Coordinates of C-alpha atoms in Angstrom, one line a residue:
X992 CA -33.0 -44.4 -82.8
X993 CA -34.8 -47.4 -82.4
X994 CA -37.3 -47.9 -79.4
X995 CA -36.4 -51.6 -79.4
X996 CA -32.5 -51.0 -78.5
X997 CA -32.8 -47.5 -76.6
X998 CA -31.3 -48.3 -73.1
X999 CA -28.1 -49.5 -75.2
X1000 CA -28.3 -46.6 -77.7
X1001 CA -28.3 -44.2 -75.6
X1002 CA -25.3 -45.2 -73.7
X1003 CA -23.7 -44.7 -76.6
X1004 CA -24.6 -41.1 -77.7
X1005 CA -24.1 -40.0 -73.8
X1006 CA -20.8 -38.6 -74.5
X1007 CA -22.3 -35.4 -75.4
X1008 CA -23.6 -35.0 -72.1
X1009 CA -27.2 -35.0 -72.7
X1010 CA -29.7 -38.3 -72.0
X1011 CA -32.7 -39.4 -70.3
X1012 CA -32.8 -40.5 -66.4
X1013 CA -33.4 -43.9 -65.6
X1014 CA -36.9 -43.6 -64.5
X1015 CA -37.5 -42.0 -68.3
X1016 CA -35.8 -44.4 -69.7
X1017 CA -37.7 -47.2 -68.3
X1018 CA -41.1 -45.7 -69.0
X1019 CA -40.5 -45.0 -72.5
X1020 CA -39.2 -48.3 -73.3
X1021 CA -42.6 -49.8 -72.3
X1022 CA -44.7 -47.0 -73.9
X1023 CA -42.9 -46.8 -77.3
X1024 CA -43.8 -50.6 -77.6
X1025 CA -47.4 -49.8 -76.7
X1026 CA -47.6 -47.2 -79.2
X1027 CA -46.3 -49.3 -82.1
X1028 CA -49.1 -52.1 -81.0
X1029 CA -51.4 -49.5 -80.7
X1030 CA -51.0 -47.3 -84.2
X1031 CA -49.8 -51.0 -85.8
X1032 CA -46.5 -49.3 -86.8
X1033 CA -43.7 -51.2 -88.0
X1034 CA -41.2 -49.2 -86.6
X1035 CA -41.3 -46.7 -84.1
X1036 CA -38.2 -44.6 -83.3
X1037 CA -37.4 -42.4 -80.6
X1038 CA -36.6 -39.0 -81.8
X1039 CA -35.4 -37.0 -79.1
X1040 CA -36.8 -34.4 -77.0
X1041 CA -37.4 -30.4 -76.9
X1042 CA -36.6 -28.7 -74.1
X1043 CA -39.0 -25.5 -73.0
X1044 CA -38.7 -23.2 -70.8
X1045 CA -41.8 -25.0 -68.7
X1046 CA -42.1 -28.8 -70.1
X1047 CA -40.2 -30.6 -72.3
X1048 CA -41.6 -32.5 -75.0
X1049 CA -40.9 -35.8 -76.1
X1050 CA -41.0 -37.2 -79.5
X1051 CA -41.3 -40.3 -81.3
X1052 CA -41.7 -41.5 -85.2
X1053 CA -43.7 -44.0 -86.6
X1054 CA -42.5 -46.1 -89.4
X1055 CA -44.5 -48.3 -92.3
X1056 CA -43.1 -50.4 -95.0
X1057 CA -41.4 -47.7 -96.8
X1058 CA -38.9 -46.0 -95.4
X1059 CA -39.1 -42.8 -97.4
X1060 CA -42.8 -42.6 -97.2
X1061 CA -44.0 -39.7 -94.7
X1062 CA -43.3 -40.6 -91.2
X1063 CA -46.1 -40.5 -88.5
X1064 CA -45.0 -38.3 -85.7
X1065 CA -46.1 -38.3 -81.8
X1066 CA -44.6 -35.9 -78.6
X1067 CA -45.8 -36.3 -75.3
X1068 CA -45.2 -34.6 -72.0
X1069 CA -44.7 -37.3 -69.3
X1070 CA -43.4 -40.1 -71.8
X1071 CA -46.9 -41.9 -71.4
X1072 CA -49.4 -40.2 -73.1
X1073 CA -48.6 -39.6 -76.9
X1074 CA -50.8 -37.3 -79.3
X1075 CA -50.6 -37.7 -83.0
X1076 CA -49.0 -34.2 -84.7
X1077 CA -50.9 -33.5 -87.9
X1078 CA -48.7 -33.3 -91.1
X1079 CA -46.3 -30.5 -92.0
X1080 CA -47.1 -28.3 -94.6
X1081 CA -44.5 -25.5 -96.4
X1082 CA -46.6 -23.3 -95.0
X1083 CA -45.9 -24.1 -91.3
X1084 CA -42.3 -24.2 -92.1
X1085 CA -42.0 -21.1 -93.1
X1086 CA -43.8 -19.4 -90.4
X1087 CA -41.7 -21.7 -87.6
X1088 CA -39.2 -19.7 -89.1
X1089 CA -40.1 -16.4 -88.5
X1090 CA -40.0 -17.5 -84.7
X1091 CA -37.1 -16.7 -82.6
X1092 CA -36.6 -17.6 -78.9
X1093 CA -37.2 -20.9 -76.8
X1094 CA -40.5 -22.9 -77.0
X1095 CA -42.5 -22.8 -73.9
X1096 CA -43.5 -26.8 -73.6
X1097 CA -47.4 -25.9 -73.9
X1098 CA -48.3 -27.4 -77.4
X1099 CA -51.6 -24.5 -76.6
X1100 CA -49.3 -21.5 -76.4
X1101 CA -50.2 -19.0 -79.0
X1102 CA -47.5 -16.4 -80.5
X1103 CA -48.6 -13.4 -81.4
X1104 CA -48.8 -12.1 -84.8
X1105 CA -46.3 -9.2 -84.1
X1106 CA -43.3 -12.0 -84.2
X1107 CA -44.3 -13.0 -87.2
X1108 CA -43.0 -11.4 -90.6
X1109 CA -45.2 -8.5 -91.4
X1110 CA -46.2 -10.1 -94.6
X1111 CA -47.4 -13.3 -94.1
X1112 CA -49.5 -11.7 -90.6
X1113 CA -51.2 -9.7 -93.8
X1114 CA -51.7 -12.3 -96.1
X1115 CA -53.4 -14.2 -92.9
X1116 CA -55.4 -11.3 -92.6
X1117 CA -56.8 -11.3 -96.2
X1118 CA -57.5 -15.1 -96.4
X1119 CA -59.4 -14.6 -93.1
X1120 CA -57.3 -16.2 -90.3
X1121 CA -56.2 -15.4 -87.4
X1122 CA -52.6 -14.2 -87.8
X1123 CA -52.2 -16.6 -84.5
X1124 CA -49.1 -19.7 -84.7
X1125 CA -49.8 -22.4 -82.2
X1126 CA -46.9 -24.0 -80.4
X1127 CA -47.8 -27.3 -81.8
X1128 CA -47.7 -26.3 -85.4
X1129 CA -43.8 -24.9 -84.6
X1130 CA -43.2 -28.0 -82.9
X1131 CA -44.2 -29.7 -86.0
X1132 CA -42.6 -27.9 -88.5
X1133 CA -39.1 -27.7 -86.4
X1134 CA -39.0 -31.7 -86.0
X1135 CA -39.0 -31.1 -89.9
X1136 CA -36.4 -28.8 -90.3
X1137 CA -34.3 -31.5 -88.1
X1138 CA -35.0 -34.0 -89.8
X1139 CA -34.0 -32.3 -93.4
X1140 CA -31.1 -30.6 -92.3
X1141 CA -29.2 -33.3 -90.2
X1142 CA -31.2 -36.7 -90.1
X1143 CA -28.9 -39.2 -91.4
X1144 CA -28.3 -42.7 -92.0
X1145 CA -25.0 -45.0 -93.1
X1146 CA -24.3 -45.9 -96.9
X1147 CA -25.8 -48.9 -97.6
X1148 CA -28.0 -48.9 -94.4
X1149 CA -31.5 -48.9 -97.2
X1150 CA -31.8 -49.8 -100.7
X1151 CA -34.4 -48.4 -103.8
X1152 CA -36.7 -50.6 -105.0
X1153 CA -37.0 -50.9 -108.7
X1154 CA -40.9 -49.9 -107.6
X1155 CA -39.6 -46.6 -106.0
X1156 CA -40.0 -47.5 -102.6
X1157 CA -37.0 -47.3 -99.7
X1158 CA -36.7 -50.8 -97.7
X1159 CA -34.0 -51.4 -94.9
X1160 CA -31.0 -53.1 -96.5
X1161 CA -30.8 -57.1 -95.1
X1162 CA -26.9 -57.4 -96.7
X1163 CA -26.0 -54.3 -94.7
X1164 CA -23.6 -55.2 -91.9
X1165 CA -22.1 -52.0 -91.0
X1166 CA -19.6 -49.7 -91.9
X1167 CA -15.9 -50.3 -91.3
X1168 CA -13.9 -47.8 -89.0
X1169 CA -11.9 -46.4 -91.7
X1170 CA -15.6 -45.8 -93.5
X1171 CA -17.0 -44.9 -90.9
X1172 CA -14.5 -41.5 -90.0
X1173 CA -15.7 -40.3 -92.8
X1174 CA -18.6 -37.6 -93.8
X1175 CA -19.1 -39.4 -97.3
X1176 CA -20.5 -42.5 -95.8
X1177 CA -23.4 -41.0 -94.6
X1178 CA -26.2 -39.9 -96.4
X1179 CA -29.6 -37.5 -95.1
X1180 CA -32.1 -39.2 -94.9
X1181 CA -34.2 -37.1 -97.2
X1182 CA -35.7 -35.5 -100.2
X1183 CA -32.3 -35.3 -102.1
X1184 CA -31.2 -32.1 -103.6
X1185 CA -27.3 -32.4 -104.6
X1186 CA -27.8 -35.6 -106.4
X1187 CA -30.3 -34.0 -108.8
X1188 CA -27.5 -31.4 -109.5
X1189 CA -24.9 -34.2 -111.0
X1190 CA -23.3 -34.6 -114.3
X1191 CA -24.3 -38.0 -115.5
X1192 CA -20.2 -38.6 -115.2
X1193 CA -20.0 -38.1 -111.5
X1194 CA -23.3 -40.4 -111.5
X1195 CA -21.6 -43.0 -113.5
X1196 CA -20.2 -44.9 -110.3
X1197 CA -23.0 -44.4 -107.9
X1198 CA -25.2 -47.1 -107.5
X1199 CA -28.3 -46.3 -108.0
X1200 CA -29.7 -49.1 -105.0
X1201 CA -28.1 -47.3 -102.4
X1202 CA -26.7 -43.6 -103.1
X1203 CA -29.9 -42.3 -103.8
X1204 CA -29.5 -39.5 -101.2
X1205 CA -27.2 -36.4 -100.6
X1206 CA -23.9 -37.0 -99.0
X1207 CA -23.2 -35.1 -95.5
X1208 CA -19.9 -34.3 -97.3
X1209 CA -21.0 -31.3 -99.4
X1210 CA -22.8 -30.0 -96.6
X1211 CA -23.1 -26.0 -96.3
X1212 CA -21.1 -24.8 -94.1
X1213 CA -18.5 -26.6 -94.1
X1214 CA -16.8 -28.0 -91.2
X1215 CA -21.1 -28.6 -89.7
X1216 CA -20.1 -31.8 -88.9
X1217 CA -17.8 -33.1 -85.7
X1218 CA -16.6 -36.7 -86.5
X1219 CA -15.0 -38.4 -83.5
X1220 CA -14.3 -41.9 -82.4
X1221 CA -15.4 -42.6 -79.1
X1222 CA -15.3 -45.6 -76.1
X1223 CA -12.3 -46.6 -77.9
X1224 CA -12.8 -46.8 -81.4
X1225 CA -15.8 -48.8 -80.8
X1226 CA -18.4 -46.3 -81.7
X1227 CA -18.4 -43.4 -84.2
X1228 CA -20.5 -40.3 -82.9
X1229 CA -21.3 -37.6 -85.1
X1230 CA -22.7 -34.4 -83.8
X1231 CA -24.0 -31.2 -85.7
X1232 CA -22.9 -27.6 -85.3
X1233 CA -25.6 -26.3 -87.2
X1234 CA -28.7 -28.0 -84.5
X1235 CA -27.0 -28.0 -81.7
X1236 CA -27.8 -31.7 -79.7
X1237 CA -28.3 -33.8 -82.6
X1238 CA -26.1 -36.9 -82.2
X1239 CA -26.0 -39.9 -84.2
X1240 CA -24.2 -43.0 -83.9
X1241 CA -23.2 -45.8 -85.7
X1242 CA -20.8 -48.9 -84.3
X1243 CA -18.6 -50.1 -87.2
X1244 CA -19.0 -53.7 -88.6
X1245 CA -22.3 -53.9 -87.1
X1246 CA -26.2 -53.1 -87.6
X1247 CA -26.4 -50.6 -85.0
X1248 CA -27.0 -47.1 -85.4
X1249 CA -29.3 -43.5 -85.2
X1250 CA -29.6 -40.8 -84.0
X1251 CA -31.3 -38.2 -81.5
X1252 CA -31.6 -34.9 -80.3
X1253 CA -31.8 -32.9 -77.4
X1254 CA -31.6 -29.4 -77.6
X1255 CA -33.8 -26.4 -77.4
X1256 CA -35.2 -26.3 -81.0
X1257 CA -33.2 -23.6 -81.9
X1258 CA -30.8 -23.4 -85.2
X1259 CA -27.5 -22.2 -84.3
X1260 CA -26.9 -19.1 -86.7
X1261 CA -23.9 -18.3 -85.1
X1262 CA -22.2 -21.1 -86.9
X1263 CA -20.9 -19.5 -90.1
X1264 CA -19.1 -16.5 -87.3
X1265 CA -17.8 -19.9 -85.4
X1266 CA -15.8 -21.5 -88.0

């Protein structure tokens, strides 16, 4: 969600139950604006925060001109002092994986090679590393999986460039409340994978400007999604099954939306058994 609006937007996704105390609130809405003078982002977005089982760390994304272009990523652990995350890689993915149980909040922690699959610790052990994970690469490549699996946006909230490139769309006005109820006007905000898989006569009336993503409609499971109206119809909140404490928002007929999490960075893999 945006840093500019956060007091606001999280009033609105506190129905979940989760949110920041006032004192947070306050410092992080003077250091996000220092950290988007300070890295000369153009954006900067409040992501959410990570709960551990001795800290808690809090993230934030920086943006650039293109909105599909890899995101710049911070966390810091008193909401003052940020540290740039490196870039994720497929290969820290796939080891975050492997990792079960609740982060610690010390980006130093090291987890042994024992909870890792027995075959990457050996391929480590051939290419002549040390078959170590570091929380900070798991905290990395978990803000990742988030942000592929459930980071979404409204239809029509960003256009495609003939050039390629993903720009915030300046007709967009919001969704209406019959639009906005349902899954099919909301797109991730990612790679897409679905649309690639379409007959050129179910692509026939997209438009290519604006559904250049994967609708949250034909997500898998099924029934991932909770879709509710709240504060009287004035908001729509969406929250996901699948990472528990994601939350996004979106008020019909206006500009506002986004969305956060707050959970433990674990994937809920119960959720197939739950529905």
């Amino acid at each position: 969600m945006e840093a500019s609006s956060l007091p606001a937007a999280l009033e609105l996704v506190a129905g979940g139950g989760a949110g920041l105390s006032p004192e947070k609130r306050a410092v992080l809405g003077a250091s996000l604006l220092l950290l988007q003078r300070d890295y000369r982002f153009e954006r900067v977005w409040f992501w959410g925060c990570i709960q551990g089982v001795r800290g808690a760390y809090y993230i934030a994304e920086g943006l650039g001109p293109d909105r599909a272009a890899p995101r710049s990523r911070l966390y810091s652990l008193n909401c003052v002092e940020w540290s740039l995350l490196p870039p994720v890689t497929e290969e820290m993915v796939v080891q975050a994986e492997q990792l079960k149980g609740r982060f610690q909040g010390d980006p130093s922690f090291e987890y042994e090679y024992a909870e890792i699959n027995a075959e990457d610790a050996e391929r480590l052990f051939e290419d002549g590393k040390e078959p170590m994970i570091k929380e900070e690469a798991r905290l990395i490549a978990t803000i990742e999986q988030i942000d592929r699996a459930v980071g979404i946006i409204p239809r029509g909230a960003f256009v495609k460039t003939p050039l390629g490139s993903v720009r915030e769309n300046r007709n967009f006005e919001g969704l209406s409340l019959m639009e906005a109820k349902k899954l099919s006007s909301y797109f991730h905000f990612t790679e897409p994978v679905n649309l690639k898989n379409k007959t050129l006569l179910e692509k026939a009336d997209l438009d290519p400007s604006t559904d250049f993503l994967d609708s949250l409609e034909h997500d898998i499971p099924q029934g991932s999604w909770i879709v509710q109206p709240e504060k009287g119809g004035t908001v729509v909140v969406l929250r996901s099954l699948l990472w528990l404490g994601l939350t996004f928002y979106h008020v019909p007929m206006t500009k506002q939306y986004g969305y956060v999490y707050f959970g433990t960075g674990e994937k809920n893999f119960d959720l197939p058994f739950m529905l």
